[in-house]
PDB file of C-alpha atoms in Angstrom:
ATOM      1  CA  MET A   1      33.955  11.570 -40.372  1.00  0.00           C
ATOM      2  CA  THR A   2      34.492   9.991 -36.471  1.00  0.00           C
ATOM      3  CA  TYR A   3      36.851  10.582 -33.971  1.00  0.00           C
ATOM      4  CA  VAL A   4      39.246   7.368 -33.060  1.00  0.00           C
ATOM      5  CA  VAL A   5      41.639   6.377 -30.550  1.00  0.00           C
ATOM      6  CA  THR A   6      44.933   6.142 -31.242  1.00  0.00           C
ATOM      7  CA  ASP A   7      48.599   4.281 -29.941  1.00  0.00           C
ATOM      8  CA  ASN A   8      49.038   6.904 -27.198  1.00  0.00           C
ATOM      9  CA  CYS A   9      45.991   5.483 -24.666  1.00  0.00           C
ATOM     10  CA  VAL A  10      47.574   2.155 -24.838  1.00  0.00           C
ATOM     11  CA  ARG A  11      48.638   1.405 -21.419  1.00  0.00           C
ATOM     12  CA  CYS A  12      47.882   4.623 -19.820  1.00  0.00           C
ATOM     13  CA  LYS A  13      43.744   4.042 -20.599  1.00  0.00           C
ATOM     14  CA  TYR A  14      42.393   7.331 -19.168  1.00  0.00           C
ATOM     15  CA  THR A  15      39.246   7.137 -18.841  1.00  0.00           C
ATOM     16  CA  ASP A  16      37.907  11.160 -18.612  1.00  0.00           C
ATOM     17  CA  CYS A  17      36.613  11.100 -22.022  1.00  0.00           C
ATOM     18  CA  VAL A  18      33.943   8.101 -21.491  1.00  0.00           C
ATOM     19  CA  GLU A  19      31.991  10.592 -19.017  1.00  0.00           C
ATOM     20  CA  VAL A  20      31.618  13.265 -21.452  1.00  0.00           C
ATOM     21  CA  CYS A  21      30.614  11.438 -24.255  1.00  0.00           C
ATOM     22  CA  PRO A  22      26.575  11.499 -24.874  1.00  0.00           C
ATOM     23  CA  VAL A  23      25.955   8.810 -27.014  1.00  0.00           C
ATOM     24  CA  ASP A  24      28.396   5.955 -24.599  1.00  0.00           C
ATOM     25  CA  CYS A  25      30.300   4.941 -28.039  1.00  0.00           C
ATOM     26  CA  PHE A  26      33.604   4.224 -25.969  1.00  0.00           C
ATOM     27  CA  TYR A  27      34.335   0.299 -25.634  1.00  0.00           C
ATOM     28  CA  GLU A  28      36.975  -0.822 -23.203  1.00  0.00           C
ATOM     29  CA  GLY A  29      39.910  -3.365 -23.596  1.00  0.00           C
ATOM     30  CA  GLU A  30      42.323  -4.488 -21.532  1.00  0.00           C
ATOM     31  CA  ASN A  31      44.689  -1.656 -21.401  1.00  0.00           C
ATOM     32  CA  PHE A  32      43.554   0.610 -23.976  1.00  0.00           C
ATOM     33  CA  LEU A  33      40.024   2.350 -25.574  1.00  0.00           C
ATOM     34  CA  VAL A  34      38.380   2.593 -28.902  1.00  0.00           C
ATOM     35  CA  ILE A  35      35.000   4.548 -30.633  1.00  0.00           C
ATOM     36  CA  HIS A  36      32.795   2.706 -32.196  1.00  0.00           C
ATOM     37  CA  PRO A  37      32.771   4.475 -35.089  1.00  0.00           C
ATOM     38  CA  ASP A  38      29.227   4.495 -36.407  1.00  0.00           C
ATOM     39  CA  GLU A  39      28.272   5.142 -32.752  1.00  0.00           C
ATOM     40  CA  CYS A  40      30.214   8.312 -32.521  1.00  0.00           C
ATOM     41  CA  ILE A  41      28.096  11.684 -33.819  1.00  0.00           C
ATOM     42  CA  ASP A  42      31.543  13.705 -34.571  1.00  0.00           C
ATOM     43  CA  CYS A  43      30.917  15.879 -31.636  1.00  0.00           C
ATOM     44  CA  GLY A  44      34.458  15.987 -30.554  1.00  0.00           C
ATOM     45  CA  VAL A  45      33.564  16.918 -26.959  1.00  0.00           C
ATOM     46  CA  CYS A  46      35.838  13.907 -25.946  1.00  0.00           C
ATOM     47  CA  GLU A  47      39.142  15.084 -27.731  1.00  0.00           C
ATOM     48  CA  PRO A  48      40.213  17.300 -25.362  1.00  0.00           C
ATOM     49  CA  GLU A  49      39.496  15.493 -22.601  1.00  0.00           C
ATOM     50  CA  CYS A  50      42.036  12.726 -23.014  1.00  0.00           C
ATOM     51  CA  PRO A  51      45.170  13.760 -20.652  1.00  0.00           C
ATOM     52  CA  ALA A  52      47.288  11.798 -23.206  1.00  0.00           C
ATOM     53  CA  GLY A  53      46.056  13.336 -26.474  1.00  0.00           C
ATOM     54  CA  ALA A  54      45.691   9.820 -28.285  1.00  0.00           C
ATOM     55  CA  ILE A  55      41.818  10.733 -29.527  1.00  0.00           C
ATOM     56  CA  LYS A  56      42.495  12.195 -32.720  1.00  0.00           C
ATOM     57  CA  PRO A  57      39.592  12.620 -35.856  1.00  0.00           C
ATOM     58  CA  ASP A  58      40.091  10.308 -38.880  1.00  0.00           C
ATOM     59  CA  THR A  59      40.310  12.844 -41.664  1.00  0.00           C
ATOM     60  CA  GLU A  60      43.981  13.824 -40.292  1.00  0.00           C
ATOM     61  CA  PRO A  61      46.407  11.770 -43.002  1.00  0.00           C
ATOM     62  CA  GLY A  62      47.521   8.520 -41.708  1.00  0.00           C
ATOM     63  CA  LEU A  63      44.659   7.685 -39.258  1.00  0.00           C
ATOM     64  CA  ASP A  64      43.492   4.828 -41.548  1.00  0.00           C
ATOM     65  CA  LYS A  65      45.244   1.712 -39.623  1.00  0.00           C
ATOM     66  CA  TRP A  66      42.629   3.195 -36.201  1.00  0.00           C
ATOM     67  CA  LEU A  67      39.921   3.277 -38.361  1.00  0.00           C
ATOM     68  CA  LYS A  68      40.033  -0.209 -38.453  1.00  0.00           C
ATOM     69  CA  VAL A  69      41.512  -0.477 -34.801  1.00  0.00           C
ATOM     70  CA  ASN A  70      38.728   0.990 -33.391  1.00  0.00           C
ATOM     71  CA  ALA A  71      36.484  -0.451 -35.947  1.00  0.00           C
ATOM     72  CA  ASP A  72      37.315  -4.032 -34.918  1.00  0.00           C
ATOM     73  CA  TYR A  73      37.640  -3.525 -31.467  1.00  0.00           C
ATOM     74  CA  ALA A  74      34.619  -1.714 -30.836  1.00  0.00           C
ATOM     75  CA  VAL A  75      31.937  -4.608 -31.627  1.00  0.00           C
ATOM     76  CA  MET A  76      34.215  -7.218 -29.850  1.00  0.00           C
ATOM     77  CA  TRP A  77      34.811  -5.455 -26.482  1.00  0.00           C
ATOM     78  CA  PRO A  78      32.697  -4.053 -23.644  1.00  0.00           C
ATOM     79  CA  ASN A  79      31.222  -0.780 -23.169  1.00  0.00           C
ATOM     80  CA  ILE A  80      31.932   2.044 -20.699  1.00  0.00           C
ATOM     81  CA  THR A  81      30.154   5.152 -19.930  1.00  0.00           C
ATOM     82  CA  VAL A  82      32.149   5.460 -16.414  1.00  0.00           C
ATOM     83  CA  LYS A  83      35.402   7.361 -15.299  1.00  0.00           C
ATOM     84  CA  ARG A  84      37.734   5.207 -13.921  1.00  0.00           C
ATOM     85  CA  ASP A  85      41.104   5.419 -12.547  1.00  0.00           C
ATOM     86  CA  GLU A  86      44.150   5.063 -15.334  1.00  0.00           C
ATOM     87  CA  MET A  87      46.339   2.258 -15.223  1.00  0.00           C
ATOM     88  CA  PRO A  88      48.942   2.307 -12.653  1.00  0.00           C
ATOM     89  CA  GLU A  89      52.030   2.937 -15.218  1.00  0.00           C
ATOM     90  CA  ALA A  90      49.950   5.574 -16.894  1.00  0.00           C
ATOM     91  CA  LYS A  91      52.705   8.590 -16.676  1.00  0.00           C
ATOM     92  CA  GLU A  92      55.387   6.460 -17.314  1.00  0.00           C
ATOM     93  CA  MET A  93      53.901   5.329 -20.549  1.00  0.00           C
ATOM     94  CA  ASP A  94      52.463   8.295 -21.734  1.00  0.00           C
ATOM     95  CA  GLY A  95      54.512   9.557 -25.086  1.00  0.00           C
ATOM     96  CA  ILE A  96      56.062   6.303 -25.407  1.00  0.00           C
ATOM     97  CA  GLU A  97      56.299   5.531 -29.440  1.00  0.00           C
ATOM     98  CA  GLY A  98      54.910   2.056 -31.039  1.00  0.00           C
ATOM     99  CA  LYS A  99      53.049   1.236 -27.821  1.00  0.00           C
ATOM    100  CA  PHE A 100      50.372  -0.510 -29.809  1.00  0.00           C
ATOM    101  CA  GLU A 101      52.884  -3.071 -31.883  1.00  0.00           C
ATOM    102  CA  LEU A 102      54.579  -3.576 -28.687  1.00  0.00           C
ATOM    103  CA  TYR A 103      52.147  -3.408 -25.799  1.00  0.00           C
ATOM    104  CA  PHE A 104      48.612  -4.003 -27.067  1.00  0.00           C
ATOM    105  CA  SER A 105      46.396  -6.360 -25.841  1.00  0.00           C
ATOM    106  CA  ALA A 106      42.941  -7.870 -27.365  1.00  0.00           C
ATOM    107  CA  GLU A 107      42.012  -8.891 -24.427  1.00  0.00           C
ATOM    108  CA  PRO A 108      38.448  -7.207 -23.263  1.00  0.00           C
ATOM    109  CA  GLY A 109      38.292  -4.506 -19.731  1.00  0.00           C
ATOM    110  CA  GLN A 110      35.451  -5.130 -17.261  1.00  0.00           C
ATOM    111  CA  GLY A 111      33.281  -2.575 -19.043  1.00  0.00           C
ATOM    112  CA  ASP A 112      30.517  -0.960 -16.872  1.00  0.00           C
TER     113      ASP A 112
END
C-alpha cells in the first residue's frame, strides 16, 4: 500500500503534508503535489494533515489513475520537504469536481 494525492489538491496545493512526512516522498508541480509510491512507507501521517482531504490510501477503490499520476510525476518534479503557503485560490477551489482535467499543470514546482 501507498498513499496518493488526488484531484482536490489541484490549485489548492496545501503543503502541510510535506512537513510531517518522515521519508520526504512528496514532489511538487506548479499547482499539485504527488507522492512517490516507491518511497512512501505507508505510515499515513500525511493523510489527516491535508486540509483539502486530497490524500488517500491506494487501497481505496478507483484510485488506480491517481497511483499512476503520482508515480509518473514524482520522477519528473522536484522534491519538497518544507511547508509553504497554499495557492491564493485554494479556498475557492477546494471541493470543485474535475479539477485535474480542467486545471492540472504538468510544469514542475520550485521544490526545496
